[in-house]
Amino acid sequence: MKTKGIFISLLLLVLLAAGCDDFESVSRVELPLEKTILSPENAEIYREVAKASPFVVSLDGYADVWIKTPKRTEKVFCNIRLNRGNQARMIVTSGLLGWPVADMYFSRDSLYVHDLIKNRLFLGSNNEQNLEKMLGVNSGYRMLTETLLGLVRISEPESAIRSVSRGQGKLQFTVGTPGGSKELVVDTSNRTLRALVLRDRNGKAATEIHFSAFEICRVGGNNVLVPKKIEMVIYRDGHQEEGENQLVISYDERQLKQDTLSLKFSIPAKARVINLDESPGLPWL
């Protein structure tokens, strides 16, 4: 019964109190349909987008966050701070009460969630199962943090490109991966990634990410276009017919930096420790 009740008080305060606002629905990006060739110009666009502004190292921002599962739809407000490819921290605030109620810390191998209301610390491994327990998405840590940043690096070389399509000012690159394929939808006018679709070996969509409401941010001596609104769709068990989980981030303000942030997490004094690895899924997922 102790483990079955994981996060109940936290959910009541964070999610039920803050979850009355309308859900920001995911906007689908229309995919190009006309086949074309991998010309030198198209290859250059792919290389530029795949790098994803490597001079951006960290983010510090405030965002509205919507979480939708087949069973529930909720909204929270978060201070999101992350060092690219390394650590992240999310301070969750109740939209109704207006004070912090949860402190979530992500390292490369561990997760910590401090329930600030009851002084409980949930800790466990940083894996897909625990990410889904916490945020409703099981995309993996690297994909999650780069999605929060709004800049997703693509590691596959040009030789992995299987096909190229075009239409309505966009290019779609279909890229082979060890687990299936990726589809990148790129706006050719400003060379920004508008959508990313990850498919399994059977061609079924497992994850979709959409980027919109782009704005120019100054980072050091560089200008970079980054999306204010980021939407992630996870198909449960890799099947669209089984329903989907959605995570929508809409930034109110943020700073992108060339240097790392201090994200030190201190173990709270006298907190009751609960093993997240051995806890069941949250009742609202």
CSV table of C-alpha atoms in Angstrom, one decimal:
chain,number,residue,atom,x,y,z
A,1,MET,CA,0.0,0.0,0.0
A,2,LYS,CA,2.9,2.3,0.7
A,3,THR,CA,4.3,2.0,-2.8
A,4,LYS,CA,0.9,2.0,-4.4
A,5,GLY,CA,0.3,5.4,-3.1
A,6,ILE,CA,3.4,7.0,-4.7
A,7,PHE,CA,3.0,10.7,-5.4
A,8,ILE,CA,-0.7,10.8,-4.5
A,9,SER,CA,-0.4,14.0,-2.4
A,10,LEU,CA,2.0,15.5,-4.9
A,11,LEU,CA,-0.4,14.8,-7.7
A,12,LEU,CA,-3.3,16.2,-5.9
A,13,LEU,CA,-1.5,19.5,-5.3
A,14,VAL,CA,0.4,19.8,-8.5
A,15,LEU,CA,-1.9,18.2,-11.0
A,16,LEU,CA,-5.4,18.4,-9.8
A,17,ALA,CA,-5.1,21.9,-8.5
A,18,ALA,CA,-3.3,23.2,-11.6
A,19,GLY,CA,-4.9,21.0,-14.2
A,20,CYS,CA,-8.1,22.8,-14.8
A,21,ASP,CA,-6.8,24.9,-17.8
A,22,ASP,CA,-7.6,23.9,-21.3
A,23,PHE,CA,-5.1,21.6,-22.9
A,24,GLU,CA,-2.8,22.9,-25.5
A,25,SER,CA,-3.4,20.4,-28.3
A,26,VAL,CA,-0.5,19.2,-30.5
A,27,SER,CA,-0.4,20.8,-33.9
A,28,ARG,CA,0.5,18.4,-36.6
A,29,VAL,CA,3.0,19.4,-39.3
A,30,GLU,CA,1.9,18.7,-42.9
A,31,LEU,CA,4.6,16.5,-44.4
A,32,PRO,CA,6.0,17.1,-47.9
A,33,LEU,CA,4.9,14.6,-50.5
A,34,GLU,CA,6.9,15.2,-53.7
A,35,LYS,CA,10.1,13.1,-54.0
A,36,THR,CA,13.3,14.9,-54.8
A,37,ILE,CA,17.0,14.2,-54.8
A,38,LEU,CA,19.7,14.8,-52.2
A,39,SER,CA,21.3,17.7,-54.0
A,40,PRO,CA,24.4,19.5,-52.6
A,41,GLU,CA,22.1,22.3,-51.3
A,42,ASN,CA,19.8,19.8,-49.6
A,43,ALA,CA,22.8,18.0,-48.1
A,44,GLU,CA,24.1,21.3,-46.7
A,45,ILE,CA,20.7,22.0,-45.1
A,46,TYR,CA,20.7,18.6,-43.5
A,47,ARG,CA,24.2,19.1,-42.1
A,48,GLU,CA,23.3,22.5,-40.7
A,49,VAL,CA,20.0,21.3,-39.0
A,50,ALA,CA,21.7,18.1,-37.7
A,51,LYS,CA,24.3,20.2,-35.8
A,52,ALA,CA,21.4,22.0,-33.9
A,53,SER,CA,23.4,25.1,-32.9
A,54,PRO,CA,26.3,23.4,-31.0
A,55,PHE,CA,27.3,26.7,-29.3
A,56,VAL,CA,24.1,26.5,-27.1
A,57,VAL,CA,25.2,24.8,-23.9
A,58,SER,CA,22.5,25.5,-21.3
A,59,LEU,CA,18.9,26.8,-20.8
A,60,ASP,CA,17.2,28.6,-17.9
A,61,GLY,CA,13.5,29.3,-18.5
A,62,TYR,CA,9.9,29.4,-17.3
A,63,ALA,CA,7.2,27.5,-19.1
A,64,ASP,CA,3.6,26.2,-18.9
A,65,VAL,CA,3.7,22.4,-19.2
A,66,TRP,CA,0.7,20.3,-20.2
A,67,ILE,CA,0.7,16.5,-19.8
A,68,LYS,CA,-1.9,14.4,-21.5
A,69,THR,CA,-2.4,10.6,-21.2
A,70,PRO,CA,-5.3,8.3,-22.2
A,71,LYS,CA,-6.7,8.8,-18.7
A,72,ARG,CA,-5.9,12.4,-17.6
A,73,THR,CA,-5.0,15.9,-18.8
A,74,GLU,CA,-3.1,18.2,-16.5
A,75,LYS,CA,-1.2,21.5,-16.5
A,76,VAL,CA,1.8,22.7,-14.3
A,77,PHE,CA,4.1,25.6,-14.3
A,78,CYS,CA,7.9,24.9,-14.3
A,79,ASN,CA,11.2,26.6,-14.0
A,80,ILE,CA,13.3,24.5,-16.4
A,81,ARG,CA,17.1,24.6,-16.1
A,82,LEU,CA,19.4,22.2,-18.0
A,83,ASN,CA,22.9,21.7,-19.2
A,84,ARG,CA,22.9,20.1,-22.6
A,85,GLY,CA,23.6,16.4,-22.6
A,86,ASN,CA,24.1,16.4,-18.8
A,87,GLN,CA,21.9,17.5,-16.0
A,88,ALA,CA,18.4,19.1,-15.8
A,89,ARG,CA,16.2,20.4,-13.0
A,90,MET,CA,12.5,21.3,-13.0
A,91,ILE,CA,10.9,23.2,-10.1
A,92,VAL,CA,7.2,22.6,-10.3
A,93,THR,CA,4.8,25.2,-9.1
A,94,SER,CA,1.1,24.8,-8.5
A,95,GLY,CA,-0.9,27.1,-10.8
A,96,LEU,CA,-3.6,27.6,-8.2
A,97,LEU,CA,-1.5,28.0,-5.0
A,98,GLY,CA,1.5,29.7,-6.6
A,99,TRP,CA,4.3,28.1,-4.6
A,100,PRO,CA,6.8,25.3,-5.4
A,101,VAL,CA,5.5,21.9,-4.7
A,102,ALA,CA,8.1,19.6,-6.3
A,103,ASP,CA,11.8,19.7,-7.2
A,104,MET,CA,12.9,17.2,-9.9
A,105,TYR,CA,16.5,16.6,-10.7
A,106,PHE,CA,17.9,14.6,-13.6
A,107,SER,CA,21.5,13.4,-13.9
A,108,ARG,CA,22.7,11.0,-16.6
A,109,ASP,CA,22.1,8.0,-14.5
A,110,SER,CA,19.7,9.0,-11.7
A,111,LEU,CA,16.4,10.7,-11.0
A,112,TYR,CA,15.4,12.6,-7.8
A,113,VAL,CA,12.0,14.0,-7.0
A,114,HIS,CA,11.5,15.9,-3.8
A,115,ASP,CA,7.9,16.2,-2.7
A,116,LEU,CA,8.1,19.6,-1.0
A,117,ILE,CA,4.7,19.2,0.7
A,118,LYS,CA,5.4,16.0,2.6
A,119,ASN,CA,9.2,16.1,2.5
A,120,ARG,CA,9.5,12.8,0.6
A,121,LEU,CA,12.3,12.0,-1.7
A,122,PHE,CA,11.7,9.6,-4.6
A,123,LEU,CA,14.9,8.4,-6.3
A,124,GLY,CA,15.8,5.8,-8.9
A,125,SER,CA,17.6,5.1,-12.2
A,126,ASN,CA,17.3,7.5,-15.1
A,127,ASN,CA,15.6,5.1,-17.5
A,128,GLU,CA,12.6,5.2,-19.8
A,129,GLN,CA,10.3,3.5,-17.3
A,130,ASN,CA,11.0,6.0,-14.5
A,131,LEU,CA,10.8,9.0,-16.9
A,132,GLU,CA,7.3,7.8,-17.9
A,133,LYS,CA,6.3,7.5,-14.2
A,134,MET,CA,7.4,11.1,-13.6
A,135,LEU,CA,6.4,12.9,-16.8
A,136,GLY,CA,4.3,10.5,-18.9
A,137,VAL,CA,7.0,10.2,-21.6
A,138,ASN,CA,9.5,7.3,-22.2
A,139,SER,CA,11.5,8.9,-24.9
A,140,GLY,CA,14.9,8.5,-23.2
A,141,TYR,CA,16.8,11.1,-21.3
A,142,ARG,CA,18.8,12.6,-24.2
A,143,MET,CA,15.7,13.0,-26.4
A,144,LEU,CA,13.8,14.5,-23.5
A,145,THR,CA,16.4,17.1,-22.6
A,146,GLU,CA,17.0,18.2,-26.2
A,147,THR,CA,13.3,18.4,-26.7
A,148,LEU,CA,13.1,20.7,-23.6
A,149,LEU,CA,15.9,22.8,-25.1
A,150,GLY,CA,14.2,23.0,-28.5
A,151,LEU,CA,17.4,21.9,-30.3
A,152,VAL,CA,17.7,18.2,-31.2
A,153,ARG,CA,21.0,16.9,-32.5
A,154,ILE,CA,20.8,14.4,-35.3
A,155,SER,CA,23.8,12.0,-35.1
A,156,GLU,CA,23.2,10.1,-38.4
A,157,PRO,CA,25.5,11.0,-41.3
A,158,GLU,CA,24.4,12.0,-44.8
A,159,SER,CA,25.0,8.4,-45.9
A,160,ALA,CA,22.1,7.3,-43.7
A,161,ILE,CA,19.6,9.4,-45.7
A,162,ARG,CA,17.1,7.0,-47.5
A,163,SER,CA,15.0,9.6,-49.3
A,164,VAL,CA,14.1,13.3,-49.6
A,165,SER,CA,10.7,14.9,-50.2
A,166,ARG,CA,9.7,18.5,-50.6
A,167,GLY,CA,6.6,20.7,-50.6
A,168,GLN,CA,5.2,23.9,-49.1
A,169,GLY,CA,8.6,25.3,-48.3
A,170,LYS,CA,9.7,22.2,-46.4
A,171,LEU,CA,12.0,19.3,-46.9
A,172,GLN,CA,11.6,15.9,-45.3
A,173,PHE,CA,14.6,13.7,-44.8
A,174,THR,CA,14.0,10.0,-44.1
A,175,VAL,CA,17.1,8.6,-42.3
A,176,GLY,CA,17.8,5.0,-41.4
A,177,THR,CA,18.6,4.2,-37.8
A,178,PRO,CA,19.6,1.0,-36.0
A,179,GLY,CA,16.0,0.8,-34.5
A,180,GLY,CA,14.1,1.9,-37.6
A,181,SER,CA,14.0,5.4,-39.1
A,182,LYS,CA,13.8,9.1,-38.5
A,183,GLU,CA,11.8,11.7,-40.5
A,184,LEU,CA,13.0,15.2,-40.2
A,185,VAL,CA,10.8,18.0,-41.5
A,186,VAL,CA,12.8,21.2,-42.1
A,187,ASP,CA,11.7,24.7,-43.0
A,188,THR,CA,14.0,25.6,-45.9
A,189,SER,CA,13.4,29.4,-45.5
A,190,ASN,CA,15.1,29.6,-42.1
A,191,ARG,CA,16.7,26.1,-41.8
A,192,THR,CA,14.9,25.1,-38.7
A,193,LEU,CA,13.6,21.7,-37.6
A,194,ARG,CA,9.8,21.8,-37.5
A,195,ALA,CA,9.1,18.1,-36.8
A,196,LEU,CA,10.8,14.9,-36.0
A,197,VAL,CA,9.2,11.5,-36.3
A,198,LEU,CA,10.8,8.3,-34.9
A,199,ARG,CA,9.6,5.0,-36.4
A,200,ASP,CA,10.3,1.4,-35.4
A,201,ARG,CA,11.5,-1.3,-37.7
A,202,ASN,CA,7.9,-2.0,-38.8
A,203,GLY,CA,7.4,1.7,-39.9
A,204,LYS,CA,5.1,2.5,-37.0
A,205,ALA,CA,5.5,6.0,-35.4
A,206,ALA,CA,6.8,5.7,-31.8
A,207,THR,CA,7.6,9.3,-31.1
A,208,GLU,CA,6.7,12.6,-32.7
A,209,ILE,CA,8.1,16.0,-31.8
A,210,HIS,CA,6.8,19.3,-33.2
A,211,PHE,CA,8.4,22.8,-32.9
A,212,SER,CA,6.6,26.1,-33.5
A,213,ALA,CA,6.5,29.8,-32.5
A,214,PHE,CA,10.2,30.4,-33.3
A,215,GLU,CA,12.0,33.4,-32.0
A,216,ILE,CA,15.5,34.8,-32.3
A,217,CYS,CA,17.7,34.4,-29.2
A,218,ARG,CA,21.2,36.0,-28.8
A,219,VAL,CA,23.7,33.5,-27.5
A,220,GLY,CA,27.2,35.0,-27.1
A,221,GLY,CA,27.9,36.4,-30.5
A,222,ASN,CA,25.4,34.2,-32.4
A,223,ASN,CA,21.8,34.5,-33.2
A,224,VAL,CA,19.8,31.3,-33.1
A,225,LEU,CA,16.1,30.6,-34.0
A,226,VAL,CA,14.5,28.4,-31.3
A,227,PRO,CA,10.9,27.4,-30.7
A,228,LYS,CA,8.8,28.8,-27.9
A,229,LYS,CA,6.4,25.9,-28.2
A,230,ILE,CA,7.5,22.3,-28.2
A,231,GLU,CA,5.2,19.3,-28.4
A,232,MET,CA,6.1,15.6,-27.9
A,233,VAL,CA,3.8,12.7,-28.7
A,234,ILE,CA,4.6,9.2,-27.4
A,235,TYR,CA,2.5,6.3,-28.8
A,236,ARG,CA,1.9,3.8,-26.0
A,237,ASP,CA,3.7,0.5,-26.7
A,238,GLY,CA,4.7,1.9,-30.1
A,239,HIS,CA,1.1,1.6,-31.5
A,240,GLN,CA,-1.1,4.6,-32.4
A,241,GLU,CA,-4.2,2.6,-31.8
A,242,GLU,CA,-3.3,2.1,-28.1
A,243,GLY,CA,-3.6,5.8,-27.5
A,244,GLU,CA,-0.9,8.4,-26.9
A,245,ASN,CA,0.9,10.5,-24.2
A,246,GLN,CA,1.5,14.1,-24.9
A,247,LEU,CA,3.9,16.6,-23.4
A,248,VAL,CA,3.6,20.2,-24.4
A,249,ILE,CA,6.0,22.9,-23.3
A,250,SER,CA,5.2,26.6,-23.9
A,251,TYR,CA,8.0,29.0,-22.7
A,252,ASP,CA,7.0,32.3,-21.2
A,253,GLU,CA,10.7,33.4,-20.9
A,254,ARG,CA,14.1,31.8,-21.1
A,255,GLN,CA,17.8,32.4,-21.6
A,256,LEU,CA,20.1,30.2,-23.7
A,257,LYS,CA,23.8,30.4,-22.7
A,258,GLN,CA,27.2,29.2,-23.9
A,259,ASP,CA,28.3,28.2,-20.5
A,260,THR,CA,27.0,25.6,-18.0
A,261,LEU,CA,24.7,26.3,-15.1
A,262,SER,CA,25.1,25.3,-11.5
A,263,LEU,CA,22.4,22.7,-10.9
A,264,LYS,CA,23.6,21.1,-7.6
A,265,PHE,CA,20.9,19.1,-5.9
A,266,SER,CA,21.2,18.6,-2.1
A,267,ILE,CA,19.5,15.7,-0.5
A,268,PRO,CA,16.7,17.2,1.7
A,269,ALA,CA,17.2,16.8,5.4
A,270,LYS,CA,15.0,14.2,7.1
A,271,ALA,CA,13.1,13.4,3.9
A,272,ARG,CA,11.5,9.9,3.7
A,273,VAL,CA,13.3,8.1,0.9
A,274,ILE,CA,11.2,6.0,-1.6
A,275,ASN,CA,12.7,3.8,-4.3
A,276,LEU,CA,11.3,4.9,-7.6
A,277,ASP,CA,12.6,1.8,-9.4
A,278,GLU,CA,10.4,-0.4,-7.3
A,279,SER,CA,7.3,1.8,-7.4
A,280,PRO,CA,4.4,1.1,-9.7
A,281,GLY,CA,3.3,3.5,-12.4
A,282,LEU,CA,1.5,6.6,-11.3
A,283,PRO,CA,-2.3,6.1,-11.1
A,284,TRP,CA,-3.0,8.9,-13.5
A,285,LEU,CA,-0.9,7.5,-16.4
